[in-house]
């Protein structure tokens, strides 16, 4: 057996004992498929939930999830724990994959599809902030924003809505939405930056 | 247009991370990330700081068969690495003539060996000056320096065998005197296998994969 294959086999046996996402990503960097599988077991429900919320269609969310893990397999080397948080890195990948898929489908068409209703029957995501977001810096800074700025930013990040879609959802003029997003980002930045 | 004032850059990066940009603008930002360090830092700032918001999306069970789909996606996509790089193989092709000339000389003076044997001349990817010569026979593999190439003090030369279409396999670190001898012939050694030398940390060898592009390389050909 080749030396790197032996090393991989050793790593595969060790995977069960690897706890952190950082360690698993390091295993993936060295070509351990067992590490990728473990990462999938730990993270796929969270990441699929994010993709589904943005893509709104299960088949589109599934494509985004598949692309995400293939990309993780190929690009694990571009992640380094010194530079950031592994969960945030994975979240970034799945969100961009889901947003890309939406753009390819033509997000305007999709969001105008009445079957997918931009909908009132799901719980108001902005109201969930108080219930589900830890009382950390982001929560405190979001609380400092004006209500409209906060709503725009949360709808965009969690639901993947564009300026125009937020304008339709609220409803509000497009120009106002753009300005709320912009001012919200500037306030968040000055609040979050030490 | 990517703005250059810090404030506008941060707003654009935030809009990109939020996903509110129109497709053309989003593509422009994505395309500029690799060259624009300030933009890339700003994007990372927003990705990290807004990440807790993603917890507002409820986790959901992916469709059945998802892991199998991912595995087949992986099998269809080669893991990229420098050994797949086009420039490298172009450089090998360019240098082939010079290598052939060196080999002819070397073969003429090399002692005969029992069984099939192969030789390779290793040179810098963009150069034609031989740096190492490798001879392989059933008795083993010998690689030795033919020029005074030295590695930086904190690192050493590691030798890799790259069979056609396969990943590099470490054959070990070169000794400080520029030689490496193996008493048996590794299975990866056959005509068409590329031998490559990369600069690697002296500890931990053999490494599972090269960490950098080769500094010298050449392809094994039958010696007779």
XYZ file of C-alpha atoms in Angstrom:
418
model
C 0.000 0.000 0.000
C 1.273 3.501 -0.762
C 2.378 5.599 2.153
C -0.259 8.288 1.674
C -2.952 5.630 1.400
C -1.703 4.133 4.666
C -1.772 7.556 6.267
C -5.310 8.126 5.033
C -6.425 4.768 6.386
C -4.939 5.689 9.754
C -6.724 9.026 9.646
C -10.017 7.353 8.715
C -9.773 5.154 11.801
C -9.105 8.221 13.950
C -12.072 10.183 12.616
C -14.531 8.791 15.158
C -12.490 10.445 17.882
C -12.298 13.813 16.116
C -14.716 16.186 17.723
C -14.291 19.638 16.254
C -15.135 20.934 12.811
C -11.583 22.298 12.586
C -10.112 18.827 13.096
C -12.510 17.270 10.607
C -11.687 19.905 7.996
C -7.987 19.190 8.539
C -8.762 15.506 7.867
C -10.635 16.447 4.687
C -7.605 18.499 3.615
C -5.569 15.302 3.756
C -8.090 13.454 1.635
C -9.963 11.550 4.362
C -13.418 10.738 3.069
C -14.390 9.452 6.513
C -13.751 12.949 7.877
C -16.015 14.424 5.183
C -18.716 11.874 6.041
C -18.497 12.784 9.734
C -18.683 16.469 8.819
C -21.796 15.648 6.782
C -23.362 13.813 9.728
C -22.705 16.755 12.032
C -23.578 19.637 9.723
C -25.921 18.511 6.944
C -29.204 19.206 8.789
C -28.105 22.700 9.781
C -26.786 23.522 6.299
C -29.772 22.005 4.504
C -32.088 24.100 6.688
C -30.207 27.251 5.654
C -30.327 26.275 1.970
C -34.016 25.394 2.118
C -34.895 28.693 3.743
C -33.121 30.567 0.915
C -33.960 28.342 -2.063
C -37.510 27.513 -0.931
C -37.552 24.418 -3.177
C -36.249 21.104 -1.815
C -34.638 20.078 -5.110
C -32.765 23.384 -5.373
C -31.684 23.182 -1.725
C -30.486 19.596 -2.267
C -28.370 20.695 -5.253
C -26.888 23.477 -3.128
C -26.071 21.016 -0.334
C -24.401 18.588 -2.745
C -22.349 21.387 -4.333
C -21.365 22.563 -0.866
C -19.870 19.251 0.212
C -18.140 18.690 -3.135
C -16.668 22.176 -2.791
C -15.590 21.445 0.787
C -13.857 18.285 -0.447
C -12.029 20.183 -3.157
C -11.279 23.402 -1.285
C -10.802 22.361 2.334
C -7.243 23.645 2.015
C -8.540 27.194 1.603
C -9.905 27.077 5.163
C -7.599 27.795 8.071
C -8.762 27.960 11.698
C -6.566 31.019 12.332
C -8.553 32.944 9.760
C -12.024 32.117 10.921
C -14.762 29.986 12.312
C -15.385 26.647 10.563
C -19.168 26.768 10.985
C -19.270 30.281 9.504
C -17.113 29.107 6.585
C -19.525 26.242 5.862
C -22.528 28.568 6.237
C -20.972 30.970 3.739
C -20.502 28.207 1.172
C -24.038 26.849 1.419
C -25.594 30.324 1.331
C -23.649 31.319 -1.816
C -24.495 27.976 -3.452
C -28.202 28.455 -2.665
C -28.150 32.098 -3.823
C -26.337 31.096 -7.031
C -28.907 28.399 -7.706
C -31.692 30.940 -7.213
C -29.980 33.376 -9.579
C -29.572 30.687 -12.205
C -33.269 29.876 -11.974
C -34.000 33.582 -12.249
C -34.933 34.619 -8.747
C -37.569 37.053 -9.941
C -39.457 34.278 -11.694
C -39.157 32.035 -8.675
C -40.336 34.563 -6.167
C -43.299 35.503 -8.345
C -44.420 31.888 -8.416
C -47.637 31.937 -6.378
C -47.133 28.291 -5.412
C -44.106 29.349 -3.419
C -45.865 32.196 -1.732
C -43.569 34.684 -0.101
C -45.701 33.910 2.614
C -47.483 34.765 5.635
C -47.906 31.381 7.209
C -44.321 30.867 8.263
C -43.365 32.417 11.597
C -42.077 35.956 11.303
C -38.353 35.494 11.171
C -37.627 38.879 12.699
C -39.760 38.061 15.712
C -37.646 34.921 16.170
C -34.587 37.002 16.983
C -35.617 37.456 20.600
C -36.359 33.767 21.013
C -33.504 32.148 19.173
C -30.509 34.416 18.954
C -27.957 34.301 21.749
C -27.554 37.534 23.662
C -24.212 38.336 22.087
C -22.745 41.335 20.311
C -24.734 40.782 17.117
C -28.017 40.607 19.027
C -27.215 43.775 20.956
C -26.227 45.614 17.761
C -29.325 44.426 15.897
C -31.446 45.712 18.777
C -29.899 49.139 18.296
C -31.037 49.334 14.649
C -34.267 50.942 13.554
C -36.990 48.329 13.100
C -37.026 48.657 9.295
C -33.261 48.369 8.987
C -33.259 45.274 11.187
C -36.073 43.649 9.207
C -34.319 44.271 5.871
C -31.031 42.789 7.059
C -32.571 39.703 8.611
C -34.854 39.025 5.630
C -31.895 39.334 3.292
C -29.530 37.108 5.250
C -31.906 34.390 6.369
C -34.371 34.295 3.473
C -31.929 35.304 0.739
C -34.187 38.084 -0.511
C -32.885 40.715 -2.924
C -33.599 44.432 -2.513
C -36.560 44.116 -4.892
C -37.981 41.081 -3.099
C -37.750 42.776 0.275
C -39.530 45.783 -1.215
C -42.369 43.534 -2.368
C -42.512 41.585 0.872
C -42.724 44.583 3.228
C -44.105 46.313 1.044
C -42.017 49.454 0.651
C -40.459 51.512 -2.165
C -37.266 49.961 -3.582
C -35.241 53.105 -2.905
C -36.218 53.045 0.779
C -35.238 49.382 1.106
C -31.821 50.046 -0.444
C -31.246 52.898 1.945
C -32.393 50.904 5.024
C -30.025 48.053 4.128
C -27.187 50.481 3.615
C -27.751 52.455 6.815
C -28.342 49.245 8.751
C -25.011 47.848 7.572
C -23.167 51.042 8.487
C -24.681 51.111 11.986
C -23.993 47.400 12.495
C -20.419 47.821 11.445
C -19.706 50.680 13.813
C -21.465 48.787 16.620
C -19.692 45.469 15.946
C -16.237 46.819 15.314
C -14.268 47.251 18.524
C -17.303 49.230 -9.942
C -15.631 48.225 -6.699
C -15.434 51.379 -4.522
C -12.181 52.328 -2.845
C -13.352 54.265 0.212
C -13.450 52.002 3.291
C -17.050 52.912 4.063
C -18.384 52.122 0.595
C -16.284 48.977 0.410
C -17.820 47.757 3.660
C -21.352 48.498 2.496
C -20.765 46.643 -0.774
C -19.204 43.677 1.058
C -22.169 43.616 3.463
C -24.670 43.705 0.592
C -22.770 40.873 -1.093
C -22.814 38.725 2.050
C -26.492 39.495 2.666
C -27.217 38.436 -0.914
C -29.200 41.543 -1.901
C -27.054 42.452 -4.906
C -28.340 41.888 -8.418
C -26.624 38.951 -10.173
C -24.230 41.108 -12.232
C -23.059 43.085 -9.207
C -22.690 39.917 -7.120
C -20.562 38.327 -9.844
C -18.379 41.421 -9.988
C -17.721 41.264 -6.253
C -17.042 37.504 -6.355
C -14.611 38.042 -9.227
C -12.745 40.841 -7.415
C -12.245 38.951 -4.124
C -9.057 37.187 -5.144
C -7.233 40.412 -6.067
C -8.741 42.854 -3.588
C -7.516 42.091 -0.063
C -9.510 44.892 1.577
C -12.726 43.678 -0.052
C -11.943 40.105 0.920
C -11.342 41.135 4.553
C -14.612 43.076 4.603
C -16.522 40.081 3.196
C -14.979 37.822 5.842
C -15.927 40.345 8.551
C -19.572 40.185 7.531
C -19.596 36.410 7.050
C -18.238 35.921 10.562
C -20.308 38.576 12.290
C -23.653 37.806 10.631
C -23.181 34.044 10.924
C -25.286 33.695 14.125
C -28.315 34.897 12.123
C -28.170 31.674 10.097
C -29.339 29.926 13.284
C -32.790 31.425 12.618
C -33.280 28.923 9.779
C -34.599 25.694 11.291
C -32.445 22.623 10.598
C -34.094 20.176 8.211
C -33.468 16.571 7.185
C -31.838 16.409 3.733
C -33.524 14.097 1.187
C -32.683 10.387 1.334
C -29.644 9.404 -0.710
C -27.994 12.801 -0.272
C -24.667 11.420 0.952
C -24.488 9.019 -2.007
C -25.097 11.965 -4.348
C -22.254 13.851 -2.705
C -19.929 10.854 -3.046
C -20.691 10.509 -6.732
C -20.128 14.252 -7.138
C -16.720 13.836 -5.526
C -15.802 10.869 -7.695
C -16.656 12.900 -10.786
C -14.507 15.845 -9.719
C -10.775 15.336 -9.387
C -9.251 16.853 -6.283
C -7.241 19.712 -7.728
C -3.566 20.075 -7.035
C -0.484 21.418 -8.700
C 0.087 18.094 -10.464
C -3.029 18.838 -12.510
C -1.742 22.241 -13.527
C -1.546 22.769 -17.248
C 1.566 24.976 -17.146
C 3.472 22.187 -15.490
C 2.855 19.695 -18.282
C 3.505 22.336 -20.906
C 6.828 23.036 -19.248
C 7.599 19.322 -19.221
C 6.860 19.114 -22.935
C 9.039 22.129 -23.728
C 11.979 20.650 -21.876
C 11.583 17.176 -23.351
C 14.114 17.680 -26.122
C 16.844 18.784 -23.771
C 16.049 15.896 -21.467
C 16.321 13.413 -24.306
C 19.755 14.755 -25.181
C 20.926 14.446 -21.581
C 19.541 10.938 -21.331
C 21.380 9.805 -24.438
C 24.651 10.986 -22.901
C 23.858 9.458 -19.555
C 22.843 6.103 -20.985
C 26.039 5.960 -23.007
C 28.139 6.209 -19.843
C 25.897 4.484 -17.280
C 26.815 0.985 -16.113
C 24.547 -1.787 -17.396
C 21.923 -3.030 -14.921
C 20.107 -6.351 -14.736
C 16.448 -6.281 -15.810
C 14.482 -3.299 -17.100
C 15.782 0.037 -15.969
C 14.523 3.572 -16.312
C 16.165 6.938 -16.127
C 14.982 10.482 -15.636
C 16.691 13.842 -15.643
C 15.113 16.303 -13.226
C 15.262 19.986 -14.002
C 13.461 23.180 -12.972
C 9.985 23.419 -14.595
C 10.943 26.449 -16.687
C 14.586 25.522 -17.166
C 16.574 22.948 -19.067
C 19.627 22.647 -16.831
C 19.726 19.126 -15.309
C 19.724 19.241 -11.494
C 19.206 15.598 -10.507
C 19.482 12.288 -12.314
C 17.402 9.269 -11.329
C 18.049 5.668 -12.262
C 15.606 2.897 -11.441
C 16.147 -0.825 -11.812
C 14.943 -3.960 -10.028
C 17.778 -3.290 -7.572
C 16.192 -0.035 -6.460
C 16.123 3.666 -7.134
C 19.035 6.079 -6.999
C 18.588 9.827 -7.317
C 21.602 12.079 -7.113
C 22.395 15.719 -7.706
C 24.309 16.706 -10.822
C 24.310 20.400 -9.940
C 24.920 22.137 -6.636
C 21.287 22.806 -5.745
C 20.680 23.404 -2.053
C 17.454 23.797 -0.113
C 16.862 26.685 2.316
C 18.166 25.696 5.776
C 14.731 25.198 7.349
C 13.451 22.923 4.594
C 14.602 19.983 2.537
C 14.032 18.412 -0.876
C 11.317 15.738 -0.845
C 11.076 13.317 -3.762
C 7.690 12.330 -5.181
C 6.627 9.729 -7.721
C 3.603 10.752 -9.786
C 2.279 7.859 -11.899
C 0.263 9.055 -14.931
C -3.128 10.313 -13.764
C -2.408 9.637 -10.092
C -1.577 11.698 -7.046
C 2.025 12.224 -5.885
C 3.464 9.549 -3.617
C 6.312 10.560 -1.327
C 9.535 8.592 -1.742
C 11.186 10.409 1.155
C 13.516 13.334 1.791
C 16.737 13.757 -0.181
C 19.832 13.586 1.984
C 21.856 16.750 2.513
C 24.479 15.479 0.068
C 21.818 15.470 -2.657
C 21.325 11.682 -2.816
C 18.439 9.350 -2.156
C 18.744 5.569 -2.452
C 15.962 3.041 -2.119
C 16.947 -0.638 -1.940
C 13.701 -1.783 -3.523
C 11.780 -0.344 -6.406
C 8.537 1.355 -5.249
C 5.468 0.066 -7.129
C 4.763 3.576 -8.409
C 7.962 3.558 -10.457
C 7.396 2.674 -14.093
C 7.972 4.313 -17.480
C 5.881 7.468 -17.722
C 6.017 8.141 -13.981
C 7.095 11.694 -13.224
C 9.614 12.248 -10.461
C 9.235 15.610 -8.770
C 11.103 17.368 -5.994
C 9.382 19.909 -3.745
C 10.594 21.988 -0.813
C 9.048 20.641 2.382
C 9.539 20.927 6.151
C 12.283 18.555 7.282
C 10.083 17.043 9.960
C 7.139 14.764 9.360
C 8.378 13.204 6.113
C 7.095 11.349 4.238
C 4.335 13.933 3.909
C 0.906 12.849 2.668
C 0.910 15.384 -0.153
C 3.227 18.077 -1.477
C 2.575 21.531 -0.068
C 4.021 23.429 -2.999
C 4.784 23.204 -6.689
C 7.848 21.188 -7.710
C 11.215 22.875 -7.978
C 12.589 20.059 -10.181
C 10.903 17.349 -12.179
C 11.389 14.842 -14.962
C 9.734 11.764 -16.440
C 11.102 8.232 -16.306
C 11.817 6.599 -19.665
C 13.168 3.107 -20.400
C 16.962 3.113 -20.468
C 17.196 0.514 -23.192
